[in-house]
mmCIF file of C-alpha atoms and ligand atoms in Angstrom:
data_model
loop_
_atom_site.group_PDB
_atom_site.id
_atom_site.type_symbol
_atom_site.label_atom_id
_atom_site.label_comp_id
_atom_site.label_asym_id
_atom_site.label_seq_id
_atom_site.Cartn_x
_atom_site.Cartn_y
_atom_site.Cartn_z
ATOM 1 C CA MET A 1 17.035 8.046 -22.619
ATOM 2 C CA SER A 2 16.859 9.229 -18.982
ATOM 3 C CA SER A 3 19.074 7.406 -16.477
ATOM 4 C CA ALA A 4 16.924 8.466 -13.489
ATOM 5 C CA LEU A 5 17.028 5.772 -10.794
ATOM 6 C CA TYR A 6 14.257 4.983 -8.342
ATOM 7 C CA ARG A 7 12.853 1.926 -6.590
ATOM 8 C CA LEU A 8 9.179 0.967 -6.743
ATOM 9 C CA GLU A 9 7.477 -1.533 -4.407
ATOM 10 C CA ALA A 10 3.878 -2.568 -3.739
ATOM 11 C CA ALA A 11 2.105 -3.392 -0.462
ATOM 12 C CA GLU A 12 0.048 -6.184 -2.032
ATOM 13 C CA GLY A 13 -0.061 -8.411 -5.119
ATOM 14 C CA ASP A 14 -2.826 -7.897 -7.709
ATOM 15 C CA ASP A 15 -5.019 -10.759 -6.417
ATOM 16 C CA GLU A 16 -4.787 -9.633 -2.795
ATOM 17 C CA ARG A 17 -5.614 -6.054 -3.790
ATOM 18 C CA ALA A 18 -8.620 -7.135 -5.866
ATOM 19 C CA ALA A 19 -9.972 -9.300 -3.016
ATOM 20 C CA ARG A 20 -9.592 -6.478 -0.489
ATOM 21 C CA MET A 21 -11.330 -4.043 -2.842
ATOM 22 C CA ALA A 22 -14.251 -6.427 -3.439
ATOM 23 C CA GLU A 23 -14.768 -6.804 0.343
ATOM 24 C CA GLU A 24 -14.591 -3.038 0.986
ATOM 25 C CA ILE A 25 -17.076 -2.313 -1.811
ATOM 26 C CA ARG A 26 -19.438 -5.047 -0.607
ATOM 27 C CA ALA A 27 -19.348 -3.657 2.951
ATOM 28 C CA GLY A 28 -19.908 -0.055 1.788
ATOM 29 C CA LEU A 29 -22.747 -0.712 -0.640
ATOM 30 C CA THR A 30 -24.696 -3.070 1.621
ATOM 31 C CA ALA A 31 -24.549 -0.673 4.606
ATOM 32 C CA ARG A 32 -27.138 2.088 5.128
ATOM 33 C CA PRO A 33 -26.499 4.811 4.092
ATOM 34 C CA ARG A 34 -24.576 3.279 1.193
ATOM 35 C CA SER A 35 -20.999 4.477 0.670
ATOM 36 C CA LEU A 36 -17.880 3.883 -1.408
ATOM 37 C CA PRO A 37 -14.330 4.492 -0.083
ATOM 38 C CA SER A 38 -12.964 7.665 -1.670
ATOM 39 C CA LYS A 39 -9.559 6.079 -2.353
ATOM 40 C CA TYR A 40 -11.231 4.327 -5.309
ATOM 41 C CA PHE A 41 -11.582 7.605 -7.227
ATOM 42 C CA TYR A 42 -7.929 7.388 -8.157
ATOM 43 C CA ASP A 43 -7.367 5.209 -11.198
ATOM 44 C CA ASP A 44 -5.418 7.031 -13.929
ATOM 45 C CA ARG A 45 -8.535 8.793 -15.193
ATOM 46 C CA GLY A 46 -9.541 9.844 -11.649
ATOM 47 C CA SER A 47 -6.053 11.095 -10.782
ATOM 48 C CA GLY A 48 -6.046 13.043 -14.061
ATOM 49 C CA LEU A 49 -9.451 14.537 -13.218
ATOM 50 C CA PHE A 50 -8.141 15.531 -9.767
ATOM 51 C CA GLU A 51 -5.264 17.338 -11.501
ATOM 52 C CA ASP A 52 -7.885 19.162 -13.639
ATOM 53 C CA ILE A 53 -9.770 20.085 -10.444
ATOM 54 C CA THR A 54 -6.613 21.668 -8.970
ATOM 55 C CA ARG A 55 -6.612 24.170 -11.872
ATOM 56 C CA LEU A 56 -10.308 25.172 -11.590
ATOM 57 C CA PRO A 57 -11.039 28.790 -10.617
ATOM 58 C CA GLU A 58 -13.417 27.629 -7.840
ATOM 59 C CA TYR A 59 -10.921 25.152 -6.303
ATOM 60 C CA TYR A 60 -8.846 27.541 -4.171
ATOM 61 C CA LEU A 61 -7.211 24.749 -2.129
ATOM 62 C CA THR A 62 -4.258 23.726 -4.324
ATOM 63 C CA ARG A 63 -3.075 27.160 -5.383
ATOM 64 C CA THR A 64 -3.418 28.526 -1.836
ATOM 65 C CA GLU A 65 -1.454 25.625 -0.337
ATOM 66 C CA GLU A 66 1.248 25.792 -3.009
ATOM 67 C CA ARG A 67 1.760 29.544 -2.506
ATOM 68 C CA LEU A 68 1.847 29.094 1.268
ATOM 69 C CA LEU A 69 4.335 26.232 1.002
ATOM 70 C CA ALA A 70 6.624 28.258 -1.262
ATOM 71 C CA GLY A 71 6.824 30.866 1.521
ATOM 72 C CA ILE A 72 7.431 28.493 4.450
ATOM 73 C CA ALA A 73 9.442 25.551 3.034
ATOM 74 C CA GLY A 74 12.749 27.122 4.142
ATOM 75 C CA ASP A 75 11.464 27.702 7.677
ATOM 76 C CA VAL A 76 10.130 24.132 7.983
ATOM 77 C CA VAL A 77 13.436 22.641 6.819
ATOM 78 C CA ALA A 78 15.434 24.933 9.130
ATOM 79 C CA ARG A 79 13.345 23.754 12.110
ATOM 80 C CA VAL A 80 13.315 20.014 11.365
ATOM 81 C CA ARG A 81 16.649 19.604 9.498
ATOM 82 C CA PRO A 82 15.533 16.346 7.799
ATOM 83 C CA SER A 83 17.620 14.251 5.457
ATOM 84 C CA GLU A 84 14.606 12.162 4.352
ATOM 85 C CA LEU A 85 11.263 13.392 3.040
ATOM 86 C CA VAL A 86 8.184 11.132 2.951
ATOM 87 C CA GLU A 87 5.016 12.159 1.112
ATOM 88 C CA LEU A 88 1.730 10.333 1.710
ATOM 89 C CA GLY A 89 -0.816 10.487 -1.138
ATOM 90 C CA SER A 90 1.792 12.077 -3.384
ATOM 91 C CA GLY A 91 -0.261 12.160 -6.629
ATOM 92 C CA ALA A 92 1.553 14.191 -9.283
ATOM 93 C CA GLY A 93 4.242 14.999 -6.668
ATOM 94 C CA ARG A 94 4.751 18.685 -7.501
ATOM 95 C CA LYS A 95 4.530 20.346 -4.074
ATOM 96 C CA ILE A 96 7.180 18.117 -2.538
ATOM 97 C CA ARG A 97 9.773 19.697 -4.836
ATOM 98 C CA LEU A 98 9.563 22.927 -2.848
ATOM 99 C CA LEU A 99 10.666 21.039 0.287
ATOM 100 C CA LEU A 100 13.313 19.003 -1.560
ATOM 101 C CA GLU A 101 14.804 22.219 -2.979
ATOM 102 C CA ALA A 102 14.944 23.731 0.517
ATOM 103 C CA MET A 103 16.642 20.558 1.869
ATOM 104 C CA ASP A 104 19.086 20.573 -1.040
ATOM 105 C CA HIS A 105 19.878 24.223 -0.365
ATOM 106 C CA GLU A 106 20.814 23.320 3.223
ATOM 107 C CA GLY A 107 22.930 20.371 2.028
ATOM 108 C CA LEU A 108 20.646 17.927 3.900
ATOM 109 C CA LEU A 109 18.920 16.078 1.071
ATOM 110 C CA GLU A 110 19.502 12.292 0.942
ATOM 111 C CA ARG A 111 16.302 10.258 0.522
ATOM 112 C CA CYS A 112 12.698 10.628 -0.523
ATOM 113 C CA VAL A 113 9.789 8.169 -0.216
ATOM 114 C CA LEU A 114 6.496 8.646 -2.054
ATOM 115 C CA MET A 115 3.411 6.627 -1.107
ATOM 116 C CA ASP A 116 0.245 6.524 -3.211
ATOM 117 C CA ILE A 117 -2.468 4.108 -4.199
ATOM 118 C CA ASN A 118 -2.095 4.985 -7.904
ATOM 119 C CA ALA A 119 0.909 3.023 -9.254
ATOM 120 C CA SER A 120 1.387 4.846 -12.550
ATOM 121 C CA PHE A 121 1.201 8.374 -11.083
ATOM 122 C CA LEU A 122 3.640 7.159 -8.419
ATOM 123 C CA ALA A 123 6.093 5.789 -10.994
ATOM 124 C CA ASP A 124 5.915 9.030 -13.018
ATOM 125 C CA SER A 125 6.507 11.222 -9.951
ATOM 126 C CA ALA A 126 9.371 9.026 -8.695
ATOM 127 C CA HIS A 127 10.945 9.093 -12.148
ATOM 128 C CA THR A 128 10.657 12.892 -12.409
ATOM 129 C CA LEU A 129 12.102 13.489 -8.923
ATOM 130 C CA ALA A 130 15.007 11.135 -9.595
ATOM 131 C CA ALA A 131 15.746 13.018 -12.835
ATOM 132 C CA VAL A 132 15.543 16.467 -11.194
ATOM 133 C CA PHE A 133 17.610 15.455 -8.126
ATOM 134 C CA PRO A 134 20.207 12.978 -9.467
ATOM 135 C CA ASP A 135 21.829 12.315 -6.057
ATOM 136 C CA LEU A 136 18.514 11.668 -4.308
ATOM 137 C CA GLY A 137 17.572 8.086 -3.321
ATOM 138 C CA VAL A 138 13.926 7.844 -4.444
ATOM 139 C CA ARG A 139 11.549 5.094 -3.300
ATOM 140 C CA GLY A 140 7.956 4.732 -4.449
ATOM 141 C CA VAL A 141 5.563 2.644 -2.354
ATOM 142 C CA VAL A 142 2.224 1.637 -3.893
ATOM 143 C CA GLY A 143 -0.018 1.280 -0.880
ATOM 144 C CA ASP A 144 -2.760 2.618 1.366
ATOM 145 C CA PHE A 145 -1.624 5.275 3.827
ATOM 146 C CA VAL A 146 -4.234 4.024 6.287
ATOM 147 C CA GLY A 147 -3.174 0.363 6.406
ATOM 148 C CA ASP A 148 0.282 0.101 4.854
ATOM 149 C CA LEU A 149 2.413 2.665 6.725
ATOM 150 C CA ASP A 150 4.660 -0.106 8.065
ATOM 151 C CA LEU A 151 6.294 -0.220 4.641
ATOM 152 C CA LEU A 152 7.891 3.141 5.454
ATOM 153 C CA GLY A 153 10.109 1.587 8.106
ATOM 154 C CA PRO A 154 11.404 3.427 11.199
ATOM 155 C CA GLY A 155 11.946 7.203 11.270
ATOM 156 C CA GLY A 156 15.010 9.316 12.054
ATOM 157 C CA ASN A 157 15.856 12.684 10.449
ATOM 158 C CA ARG A 158 12.511 12.309 8.671
ATOM 159 C CA LEU A 159 9.976 14.908 7.609
ATOM 160 C CA ALA A 160 6.657 13.411 6.482
ATOM 161 C CA ALA A 161 4.214 15.499 4.448
ATOM 162 C CA PHE A 162 0.509 15.063 3.718
ATOM 163 C CA PHE A 163 -0.716 17.826 1.406
ATOM 164 C CA ALA A 164 -3.958 18.829 -0.296
ATOM 165 C CA SER A 165 -6.117 18.463 2.836
ATOM 166 C CA THR A 166 -6.277 14.739 2.053
ATOM 167 C CA ILE A 167 -6.445 14.304 5.853
ATOM 168 C CA GLY A 168 -9.933 15.826 5.461
ATOM 169 C CA ASN A 169 -11.001 12.724 3.519
ATOM 170 C CA LEU A 170 -10.610 10.679 6.737
ATOM 171 C CA HIS A 171 -13.473 10.633 9.238
ATOM 172 C CA PRO A 172 -12.473 12.849 12.220
ATOM 173 C CA ASP A 173 -12.770 9.788 14.523
ATOM 174 C CA ASP A 174 -10.119 8.051 12.409
ATOM 175 C CA VAL A 175 -7.664 10.969 12.476
ATOM 176 C CA PRO A 176 -6.121 10.472 15.984
ATOM 177 C CA PRO A 177 -5.317 6.761 15.349
ATOM 178 C CA PHE A 178 -3.970 7.687 11.895
ATOM 179 C CA LEU A 179 -1.735 10.394 13.406
ATOM 180 C CA ALA A 180 -0.532 7.927 16.045
ATOM 181 C CA ARG A 181 0.438 5.432 13.321
ATOM 182 C CA VAL A 182 2.347 8.175 11.500
ATOM 183 C CA ALA A 183 4.053 9.061 14.819
ATOM 184 C CA ASP A 184 5.118 5.401 15.123
ATOM 185 C CA HIS A 185 7.144 5.909 11.919
ATOM 186 C CA LEU A 186 8.869 9.030 13.193
ATOM 187 C CA ALA A 187 11.655 9.400 15.771
ATOM 188 C CA PRO A 188 11.576 12.140 18.445
ATOM 189 C CA GLY A 189 12.560 15.373 16.674
ATOM 190 C CA ASP A 190 11.071 14.225 13.331
ATOM 191 C CA ALA A 191 8.001 16.063 12.049
ATOM 192 C CA PHE A 192 4.764 15.752 10.063
ATOM 193 C CA LEU A 193 3.610 18.642 7.851
ATOM 194 C CA VAL A 194 -0.150 18.443 7.198
ATOM 195 C CA GLY A 195 -2.254 20.527 4.781
ATOM 196 C CA VAL A 196 -5.652 21.368 6.274
ATOM 197 C CA ASP A 197 -8.552 23.152 4.578
ATOM 198 C CA LEU A 198 -10.201 25.638 6.933
ATOM 199 C CA VAL A 199 -13.855 26.324 7.795
ATOM 200 C CA LYS A 200 -15.029 29.329 5.788
ATOM 201 C CA ASP A 201 -17.952 30.913 3.988
ATOM 202 C CA VAL A 202 -20.343 28.119 2.902
ATOM 203 C CA ALA A 203 -20.841 29.527 -0.616
ATOM 204 C CA ARG A 204 -17.112 29.439 -1.270
ATOM 205 C CA LEU A 205 -16.808 25.885 0.079
ATOM 206 C CA GLU A 206 -19.757 24.593 -1.936
ATOM 207 C CA ALA A 207 -18.561 26.295 -5.160
ATOM 208 C CA ALA A 208 -15.222 24.466 -4.874
ATOM 209 C CA TYR A 209 -17.078 21.119 -5.079
ATOM 210 C CA ASN A 210 -19.714 22.199 -7.658
ATOM 211 C CA ASP A 211 -17.562 23.806 -10.364
ATOM 212 C CA ALA A 212 -19.275 25.365 -13.370
ATOM 213 C CA ALA A 213 -17.315 23.221 -15.847
ATOM 214 C CA GLY A 214 -18.569 19.984 -14.238
ATOM 215 C CA VAL A 215 -15.109 18.486 -13.646
ATOM 216 C CA THR A 216 -15.876 17.538 -10.032
ATOM 217 C CA ALA A 217 -19.070 15.800 -11.235
ATOM 218 C CA GLU A 218 -16.972 13.738 -13.672
ATOM 219 C CA PHE A 219 -14.440 12.971 -10.907
ATOM 220 C CA ASN A 220 -17.277 11.815 -8.650
ATOM 221 C CA LYS A 221 -18.855 9.594 -11.332
ATOM 222 C CA ASN A 222 -15.447 8.148 -12.194
ATOM 223 C CA ILE A 223 -15.690 5.946 -9.095
ATOM 224 C CA LEU A 224 -18.510 4.061 -10.880
ATOM 225 C CA ARG A 225 -16.287 3.541 -13.936
ATOM 226 C CA VAL A 226 -13.591 2.170 -11.610
ATOM 227 C CA MET A 227 -16.166 -0.326 -10.233
ATOM 228 C CA ASN A 228 -17.053 -1.325 -13.805
ATOM 229 C CA GLU A 229 -13.431 -1.848 -14.844
ATOM 230 C CA ARG A 230 -12.072 -3.526 -11.711
ATOM 231 C CA LEU A 231 -15.069 -5.466 -10.446
ATOM 232 C CA GLY A 232 -17.009 -6.117 -13.668
ATOM 233 C CA ALA A 233 -19.913 -3.924 -12.436
ATOM 234 C CA ASP A 234 -22.525 -2.560 -14.850
ATOM 235 C CA PHE A 235 -23.056 0.946 -13.396
ATOM 236 C CA ASP A 236 -24.355 3.490 -15.924
ATOM 237 C CA PRO A 237 -22.588 6.683 -14.754
ATOM 238 C CA ASP A 238 -25.137 8.802 -16.667
ATOM 239 C CA ALA A 239 -27.905 7.337 -14.535
ATOM 240 C CA PHE A 240 -26.449 9.055 -11.420
ATOM 241 C CA GLU A 241 -26.041 12.746 -10.633
ATOM 242 C CA HIS A 242 -23.319 14.525 -8.686
ATOM 243 C CA VAL A 243 -24.320 16.012 -5.307
ATOM 244 C CA ALA A 244 -21.971 18.025 -3.043
ATOM 245 C CA PHE A 245 -22.992 20.132 -0.052
ATOM 246 C CA TYR A 246 -21.547 21.487 3.201
ATOM 247 C CA ASP A 247 -22.786 19.855 6.390
ATOM 248 C CA PRO A 248 -22.223 22.497 9.109
ATOM 249 C CA LEU A 249 -22.867 20.034 11.942
ATOM 250 C CA HIS A 250 -19.902 17.863 10.955
ATOM 251 C CA ALA A 251 -17.954 20.708 9.276
ATOM 252 C CA TRP A 252 -17.456 18.653 6.138
ATOM 253 C CA ILE A 253 -18.310 18.710 2.460
ATOM 254 C CA GLU A 254 -20.129 15.539 1.576
ATOM 255 C CA MET A 255 -20.131 14.193 -1.983
ATOM 256 C CA ARG A 256 -22.779 11.760 -3.107
ATOM 257 C CA LEU A 257 -24.037 10.099 -6.271
ATOM 258 C CA ARG A 258 -27.843 10.159 -6.594
ATOM 259 C CA SER A 259 -29.661 7.575 -8.666
ATOM 260 C CA LEU A 260 -31.803 9.289 -11.327
ATOM 261 C CA LYS A 261 -34.188 6.333 -11.676
ATOM 262 C CA LEU A 262 -35.132 2.949 -10.294
ATOM 263 C CA GLN A 263 -32.314 0.716 -11.500
ATOM 264 C CA ARG A 264 -30.505 -2.527 -10.885
ATOM 265 C CA VAL A 265 -26.713 -2.822 -10.708
ATOM 266 C CA ARG A 266 -24.700 -6.033 -10.649
ATOM 267 C CA ILE A 267 -21.145 -6.176 -9.275
ATOM 268 C CA PRO A 268 -20.048 -9.773 -9.886
ATOM 269 C CA ALA A 269 -16.630 -9.618 -8.200
ATOM 270 C CA ALA A 270 -18.278 -8.283 -5.010
ATOM 271 C CA ARG A 271 -21.189 -10.797 -5.269
ATOM 272 C CA LEU A 272 -23.713 -7.949 -5.369
ATOM 273 C CA ASP A 273 -26.999 -7.495 -7.188
ATOM 274 C CA LEU A 274 -28.366 -4.145 -6.032
ATOM 275 C CA ALA A 275 -31.606 -2.240 -6.552
ATOM 276 C CA PHE A 276 -31.422 1.565 -6.391
ATOM 277 C CA GLU A 277 -34.607 3.604 -5.927
ATOM 278 C CA ALA A 278 -34.898 6.893 -7.839
ATOM 279 C CA GLY A 279 -33.267 9.500 -5.553
ATOM 280 C CA GLU A 280 -31.293 6.943 -3.546
ATOM 281 C CA GLU A 281 -27.756 8.115 -2.790
ATOM 282 C CA ILE A 282 -24.267 6.669 -2.320
ATOM 283 C CA ARG A 283 -21.822 8.664 -0.197
ATOM 284 C CA THR A 284 -18.498 8.821 -2.054
ATOM 285 C CA GLU A 285 -16.442 11.303 -0.020
ATOM 286 C CA ILE A 286 -16.281 13.511 3.032
ATOM 287 C CA SER A 287 -13.882 16.439 2.988
ATOM 288 C CA CYS A 288 -13.534 17.791 6.529
ATOM 289 C CA LYS A 289 -12.858 21.455 7.171
ATOM 290 C CA TYR A 290 -11.090 22.419 10.396
ATOM 291 C CA THR A 291 -10.411 25.409 12.626
ATOM 292 C CA TYR A 292 -7.256 25.826 14.694
ATOM 293 C CA GLU A 293 -9.216 24.579 17.723
ATOM 294 C CA SER A 294 -10.929 21.598 16.084
ATOM 295 C CA PHE A 295 -7.647 20.383 14.569
ATOM 296 C CA ALA A 296 -5.608 20.931 17.748
ATOM 297 C CA ALA A 297 -8.235 18.908 19.666
ATOM 298 C CA LEU A 298 -7.304 15.787 17.618
ATOM 299 C CA LEU A 299 -3.667 15.776 18.759
ATOM 300 C CA PRO A 300 -3.491 14.842 22.473
ATOM 301 C CA GLY A 301 -2.173 11.319 22.968
ATOM 302 C CA THR A 302 -1.122 10.823 19.333
ATOM 303 C CA GLY A 303 2.612 11.337 19.898
ATOM 304 C CA LEU A 304 2.458 14.477 17.736
ATOM 305 C CA ALA A 305 2.305 18.044 19.070
ATOM 306 C CA LEU A 306 1.655 21.327 17.329
ATOM 307 C CA ASP A 307 4.864 23.160 16.507
ATOM 308 C CA ARG A 308 3.771 25.780 13.933
ATOM 309 C CA TRP A 309 0.445 26.734 12.337
ATOM 310 C CA TYR A 310 1.109 28.480 9.027
ATOM 311 C CA THR A 311 -1.782 30.071 7.128
ATOM 312 C CA ASP A 312 -2.375 32.341 4.115
ATOM 313 C CA PRO A 313 -3.475 35.988 4.572
ATOM 314 C CA GLU A 314 -7.152 35.082 3.903
ATOM 315 C CA HIS A 315 -7.041 32.116 6.343
ATOM 316 C CA LEU A 316 -8.340 29.760 3.672
ATOM 317 C CA PHE A 317 -5.866 26.932 4.271
ATOM 318 C CA ALA A 318 -3.299 25.910 6.888
ATOM 319 C CA LEU A 319 -0.056 23.973 6.803
ATOM 320 C CA VAL A 320 0.395 22.493 10.254
ATOM 321 C CA LEU A 321 3.828 21.408 11.437
ATOM 322 C CA LEU A 322 3.525 18.639 14.031
ATOM 323 C CA GLY A 323 6.559 17.510 16.000
ATOM 324 C CA ARG A 324 7.088 13.917 17.178
ATOM 325 C CA THR A 325 7.102 13.973 20.956
ATOM 326 C CA ALA A 326 8.999 11.575 23.216
ATOM 327 C CA GLU A 327 5.736 9.910 24.429
ATOM 328 C CA HIS A 328 4.217 6.838 22.746
ATOM 329 C CA GLY A 329 1.241 7.418 20.460
ATOM 330 C CA LEU A 330 -2.299 6.006 20.769
ATOM 331 C CA SER A 331 -1.482 3.114 18.485
ATOM 332 C CA ARG A 332 0.637 1.357 21.150
HETATM 333 N N1 SAH B 1 -0.494 15.327 -2.943
HETATM 334 C C1 SAH B 1 -1.134 15.702 -4.204
HETATM 335 C C2 SAH B 1 -2.356 14.834 -4.526
HETATM 336 C C3 SAH B 1 -3.531 14.948 -3.587
HETATM 337 S S1 SAH B 1 -4.944 14.047 -4.173
HETATM 338 C C4 SAH B 1 -1.491 17.165 -4.139
HETATM 339 O O1 SAH B 1 -1.189 17.788 -3.144
HETATM 340 O O2 SAH B 1 -2.051 17.694 -5.104
HETATM 341 C C5 SAH B 1 -4.958 12.692 -3.058
HETATM 342 C C6 SAH B 1 -3.920 11.650 -3.414
HETATM 343 O O3 SAH B 1 -3.951 10.642 -2.419
HETATM 344 C C7 SAH B 1 -4.158 10.942 -4.760
HETATM 345 O O4 SAH B 1 -2.944 10.878 -5.465
HETATM 346 C C8 SAH B 1 -4.652 9.549 -4.383
HETATM 347 O O5 SAH B 1 -4.263 8.556 -5.309
HETATM 348 C C9 SAH B 1 -4.018 9.346 -3.031
HETATM 349 N N2 SAH B 1 -4.807 8.520 -2.114
HETATM 350 C C10 SAH B 1 -6.113 8.669 -1.765
HETATM 351 N N3 SAH B 1 -6.449 7.769 -0.819
HETATM 352 C C11 SAH B 1 -5.328 7.034 -0.566
HETATM 353 C C12 SAH B 1 -5.031 5.987 0.344
HETATM 354 N N4 SAH B 1 -5.961 5.495 1.185
HETATM 355 N N5 SAH B 1 -3.757 5.505 0.368
HETATM 356 C C13 SAH B 1 -2.805 5.993 -0.477
HETATM 357 N N6 SAH B 1 -3.035 6.987 -1.362
HETATM 358 C C14 SAH B 1 -4.278 7.512 -1.393
HETATM 359 C C1 AVI B 2 -7.837 14.934 -2.367
HETATM 360 N N1 AVI B 2 -8.875 15.624 -1.613
HETATM 361 C C2 AVI B 2 -8.294 16.440 -0.552
HETATM 362 C C3 AVI B 2 -9.824 16.392 -2.455
HETATM 363 C C4 AVI B 2 -10.804 17.177 -1.557
HETATM 364 O O1 AVI B 2 -10.952 18.368 -1.774
HETATM 365 O O2 AVI B 2 -11.380 16.564 -0.641
HETATM 366 C C5 AVI B 2 -10.576 15.503 -3.404
HETATM 367 C C6 AVI B 2 -11.678 16.223 -4.136
HETATM 368 N N2 AVI B 2 -12.953 15.902 -4.079
HETATM 369 C C7 AVI B 2 -13.648 16.746 -4.805
HETATM 370 N N3 AVI B 2 -12.824 17.663 -5.303
HETATM 371 C C8 AVI B 2 -11.582 17.329 -4.903
#
């Protein structure tokens, strides 16, 4: 039996979490256009499907970021010299090992905090990291990186990381306040390493979200299964089709679920009885693509400043190292 030690904590109890979810779903599905928050993709099945997506030939993001990180982890650690690593939206928690190894190599490694909304993936990743790095203090926080960052506590010798271009799943208007809240949990000299998918050829972008094997379609429809399991809804996932396209005006991929027929859906826990017309759509995700300029434009006033912009030779993806400045962020 493994003796790996880690600590797991949750932002909310089960009842509180269920009530919050019901309210968010009610707000999203009664608004026009209808939407569902993308964080609800990630039950165990959804997180597993995301892992499958990362291995698809069309989904260049994960392998490009991982290769880039392998090349720069030493440089990042040499610049920041952190003793604590925090990963937001850690998922299967593989990439973080490249940074932990670089910290270990420098004799700096002390603590690691993982934050994710999926409790079982979080427990597995925390367990694995604690087994691989026996002297590392590992903490897992089940929570929402938008609303629950306070659970991280104050910074100091901290490097925070946010991989996968998950920042792209936030609306651009919400990014500066999010960055300012992250800055509030860093001390001057600490840093935030952010993975950002870059604007590129539309065909390549759209292929990454419309894979030939249909895994992204299953991932998209999984959100309906989550509604059925957690809120007692009666969605028929086969009565919706997957839609994903690039919107050049907003520079984002938008994913939707389109109703294939006139149908009625009840969601008892959210007190909803909905009618969907044939062709009516629910927005399930935006995935923003940035340029150096459009990303840099989000930073002023956040308490974070651009230190290094690392990119792969094809300029598909960037890892952006942001340094905590001495000024207060927007969130104050
Ligand atoms: N970091 C991993 C996983 C990225 S997938 C990688 O690089 O491959 C996005 C991850 O963020 C998932 O594990 C999902 O459960 C988590 N997530 C999505 N929205 C979240 C939110 N609002 N708060 C916390 N975790 C969230
Ligand atoms: C987690 N996130 C960055 C992924 C993305 O590319 O926006 C989620 C995903 N959606 C469809 N495929 C993958």
